[in-house]
Amino acid sequence: MDLDLAINKLTGSVPSSIAELTKVVQIEIYNNSLTSELPAVGWLKMTALRLIDISMNRFTGTVPEELCSLQLESLHLYENELESKLPKIISNSSNLYELRLFGNRFSVAC
């Protein structure tokens, strides 16, 4: 099952109830006008999730650690206003083959 809400001129924030979609394999909500921080609770329930594309929105804050603990294959966060240390994003991502982060405020931690 996929959730594709891309290019819909959506505004506001992503509700934390999105984590109740436990059978979703792909979430694509890119190219909207979504704002605020990404919800920080419930992502670990989404064990089937393999692709997240929230690029080209106006998300702020850090990438939730739960999001970084998923077994994602593809993660697109580009062109937002996110801030995180890169090792946190990729440290547990052994299945990750596609990572797009440009256009944010990420930093590198040694």
PDB file of C-alpha atoms in Angstrom:
ATOM      1  CA  MET A   1       0.000   0.000   0.000  1.00  0.00           C
ATOM      2  CA  ASP A   2       1.288   3.464  -0.889  1.00  0.00           C
ATOM      3  CA  LEU A   3       0.311   6.929   0.300  1.00  0.00           C
ATOM      4  CA  ASP A   4       0.853   9.438  -2.490  1.00  0.00           C
ATOM      5  CA  LEU A   5      -0.203  13.018  -1.754  1.00  0.00           C
ATOM      6  CA  ALA A   6       2.490  14.699  -3.836  1.00  0.00           C
ATOM      7  CA  ILE A   7       1.942  17.962  -5.706  1.00  0.00           C
ATOM      8  CA  ASN A   8      -1.386  18.823  -4.076  1.00  0.00           C
ATOM      9  CA  LYS A   9      -0.771  22.287  -2.581  1.00  0.00           C
ATOM     10  CA  LEU A  10      -1.241  20.815   0.915  1.00  0.00           C
ATOM     11  CA  THR A  11      -0.582  23.149   3.852  1.00  0.00           C
ATOM     12  CA  GLY A  12      -0.238  22.680   7.588  1.00  0.00           C
ATOM     13  CA  SER A  13       1.580  19.819   9.264  1.00  0.00           C
ATOM     14  CA  VAL A  14       1.729  16.042   8.993  1.00  0.00           C
ATOM     15  CA  PRO A  15      -0.524  14.601  11.704  1.00  0.00           C
ATOM     16  CA  SER A  16       1.079  12.111  14.088  1.00  0.00           C
ATOM     17  CA  SER A  17      -1.771   9.726  13.217  1.00  0.00           C
ATOM     18  CA  ILE A  18       0.084   8.983   9.965  1.00  0.00           C
ATOM     19  CA  ALA A  19       1.961   6.362  12.005  1.00  0.00           C
ATOM     20  CA  GLU A  20      -1.262   4.351  12.237  1.00  0.00           C
ATOM     21  CA  LEU A  21      -0.814   3.433   8.564  1.00  0.00           C
ATOM     22  CA  THR A  22       1.259   0.401   9.513  1.00  0.00           C
ATOM     23  CA  LYS A  23       1.014  -1.358   6.134  1.00  0.00           C
ATOM     24  CA  VAL A  24       2.214   1.567   4.039  1.00  0.00           C
ATOM     25  CA  VAL A  25       5.338   0.818   1.998  1.00  0.00           C
ATOM     26  CA  GLN A  26       5.803   4.277   0.435  1.00  0.00           C
ATOM     27  CA  ILE A  27       4.927   7.754   1.667  1.00  0.00           C
ATOM     28  CA  GLU A  28       5.181  10.459  -0.981  1.00  0.00           C
ATOM     29  CA  ILE A  29       4.087  13.915   0.080  1.00  0.00           C
ATOM     30  CA  TYR A  30       6.674  15.921  -1.827  1.00  0.00           C
ATOM     31  CA  ASN A  31       6.155  19.301  -3.490  1.00  0.00           C
ATOM     32  CA  ASN A  32       3.499  20.751  -1.200  1.00  0.00           C
ATOM     33  CA  SER A  33       3.593  23.604   1.325  1.00  0.00           C
ATOM     34  CA  LEU A  34       3.688  21.530   4.505  1.00  0.00           C
ATOM     35  CA  THR A  35       5.261  23.258   7.498  1.00  0.00           C
ATOM     36  CA  SER A  36       6.229  22.677  11.131  1.00  0.00           C
ATOM     37  CA  GLU A  37       8.311  19.811  12.428  1.00  0.00           C
ATOM     38  CA  LEU A  38       7.901  16.193  11.434  1.00  0.00           C
ATOM     39  CA  PRO A  39       5.905  14.224  14.006  1.00  0.00           C
ATOM     40  CA  ALA A  40       8.292  12.465  16.380  1.00  0.00           C
ATOM     41  CA  VAL A  41       6.136   9.565  17.589  1.00  0.00           C
ATOM     42  CA  GLY A  42       4.875   6.372  16.039  1.00  0.00           C
ATOM     43  CA  TRP A  43       7.195   5.846  13.068  1.00  0.00           C
ATOM     44  CA  LEU A  44       8.474   2.531  14.432  1.00  0.00           C
ATOM     45  CA  LYS A  45       5.001   1.023  14.010  1.00  0.00           C
ATOM     46  CA  MET A  46       5.460   1.375  10.246  1.00  0.00           C
ATOM     47  CA  THR A  47       7.591  -1.739   9.788  1.00  0.00           C
ATOM     48  CA  ALA A  48       6.702  -2.134   6.082  1.00  0.00           C
ATOM     49  CA  LEU A  49       7.853   1.401   5.191  1.00  0.00           C
ATOM     50  CA  ARG A  50      10.668   1.447   2.618  1.00  0.00           C
ATOM     51  CA  LEU A  51      10.426   4.883   0.958  1.00  0.00           C
ATOM     52  CA  ILE A  52       9.760   8.323   2.398  1.00  0.00           C
ATOM     53  CA  ASP A  53       9.737  11.374   0.159  1.00  0.00           C
ATOM     54  CA  ILE A  54       8.846  14.588   1.951  1.00  0.00           C
ATOM     55  CA  SER A  55      11.037  16.797  -0.213  1.00  0.00           C
ATOM     56  CA  MET A  56      10.165  20.286  -1.453  1.00  0.00           C
ATOM     57  CA  ASN A  57       8.082  21.370   1.527  1.00  0.00           C
ATOM     58  CA  ARG A  58       8.847  23.756   4.398  1.00  0.00           C
ATOM     59  CA  PHE A  59       9.586  21.344   7.244  1.00  0.00           C
ATOM     60  CA  THR A  60      11.744  22.691  10.075  1.00  0.00           C
ATOM     61  CA  GLY A  61      13.537  21.237  13.074  1.00  0.00           C
ATOM     62  CA  THR A  62      15.375  17.960  13.306  1.00  0.00           C
ATOM     63  CA  VAL A  63      14.743  14.589  11.718  1.00  0.00           C
ATOM     64  CA  PRO A  64      13.049  12.427  14.381  1.00  0.00           C
ATOM     65  CA  GLU A  65      15.321   9.650  15.632  1.00  0.00           C
ATOM     66  CA  GLU A  66      12.499   7.113  15.169  1.00  0.00           C
ATOM     67  CA  LEU A  67      12.441   7.958  11.483  1.00  0.00           C
ATOM     68  CA  CYS A  68      16.145   7.176  11.292  1.00  0.00           C
ATOM     69  CA  SER A  69      15.649   3.752  12.901  1.00  0.00           C
ATOM     70  CA  LEU A  70      13.418   2.406  10.133  1.00  0.00           C
ATOM     71  CA  GLN A  71      14.752  -0.017   7.541  1.00  0.00           C
ATOM     72  CA  LEU A  72      14.281   2.438   4.688  1.00  0.00           C
ATOM     73  CA  GLU A  73      15.618   1.895   1.197  1.00  0.00           C
ATOM     74  CA  SER A  74      15.011   5.448   0.003  1.00  0.00           C
ATOM     75  CA  LEU A  75      14.804   8.692   1.979  1.00  0.00           C
ATOM     76  CA  HIS A  76      14.218  12.063   0.289  1.00  0.00           C
ATOM     77  CA  LEU A  77      14.289  15.085   2.580  1.00  0.00           C
ATOM     78  CA  TYR A  78      15.694  17.660   0.189  1.00  0.00           C
ATOM     79  CA  GLU A  79      14.638  21.308  -0.105  1.00  0.00           C
ATOM     80  CA  ASN A  80      13.216  21.784   3.373  1.00  0.00           C
ATOM     81  CA  GLU A  81      14.595  23.635   6.401  1.00  0.00           C
ATOM     82  CA  LEU A  82      15.617  20.584   8.427  1.00  0.00           C
ATOM     83  CA  GLU A  83      18.589  20.436  10.795  1.00  0.00           C
ATOM     84  CA  SER A  84      20.306  17.263  12.026  1.00  0.00           C
ATOM     85  CA  LYS A  85      23.681  15.677  12.317  1.00  0.00           C
ATOM     86  CA  LEU A  86      24.207  13.356   9.359  1.00  0.00           C
ATOM     87  CA  PRO A  87      25.409  10.272  11.268  1.00  0.00           C
ATOM     88  CA  LYS A  88      22.103  10.164  13.136  1.00  0.00           C
ATOM     89  CA  ILE A  89      20.252   9.948   9.826  1.00  0.00           C
ATOM     90  CA  ILE A  90      22.299   7.142   8.324  1.00  0.00           C
ATOM     91  CA  SER A  91      23.720   5.195  11.287  1.00  0.00           C
ATOM     92  CA  ASN A  92      21.038   2.459  11.390  1.00  0.00           C
ATOM     93  CA  SER A  93      20.171   2.517   7.714  1.00  0.00           C
ATOM     94  CA  SER A  94      21.841  -0.618   6.370  1.00  0.00           C
ATOM     95  CA  ASN A  95      19.199  -1.024   3.619  1.00  0.00           C
ATOM     96  CA  LEU A  96      19.399   2.592   2.473  1.00  0.00           C
ATOM     97  CA  TYR A  97      20.507   2.908  -1.148  1.00  0.00           C
ATOM     98  CA  GLU A  98      19.097   6.343  -1.951  1.00  0.00           C
ATOM     99  CA  LEU A  99      19.503   9.368   0.314  1.00  0.00           C
ATOM    100  CA  ARG A 100      18.749  12.913  -0.894  1.00  0.00           C
ATOM    101  CA  LEU A 101      19.333  15.676   1.609  1.00  0.00           C
ATOM    102  CA  PHE A 102      20.365  18.804  -0.301  1.00  0.00           C
ATOM    103  CA  GLY A 103      18.809  22.184   0.387  1.00  0.00           C
ATOM    104  CA  ASN A 104      18.623  21.807   4.195  1.00  0.00           C
ATOM    105  CA  ARG A 105      20.813  22.809   7.159  1.00  0.00           C
ATOM    106  CA  PHE A 106      22.454  19.496   7.980  1.00  0.00           C
ATOM    107  CA  SER A 107      25.808  19.241   9.728  1.00  0.00           C
ATOM    108  CA  VAL A 108      28.451  16.549   9.886  1.00  0.00           C
ATOM    109  CA  ALA A 109      29.418  15.106  13.284  1.00  0.00           C
ATOM    110  CA  CYS A 110      32.749  13.357  13.685  1.00  0.00           C
TER     111      CYS A 110
END
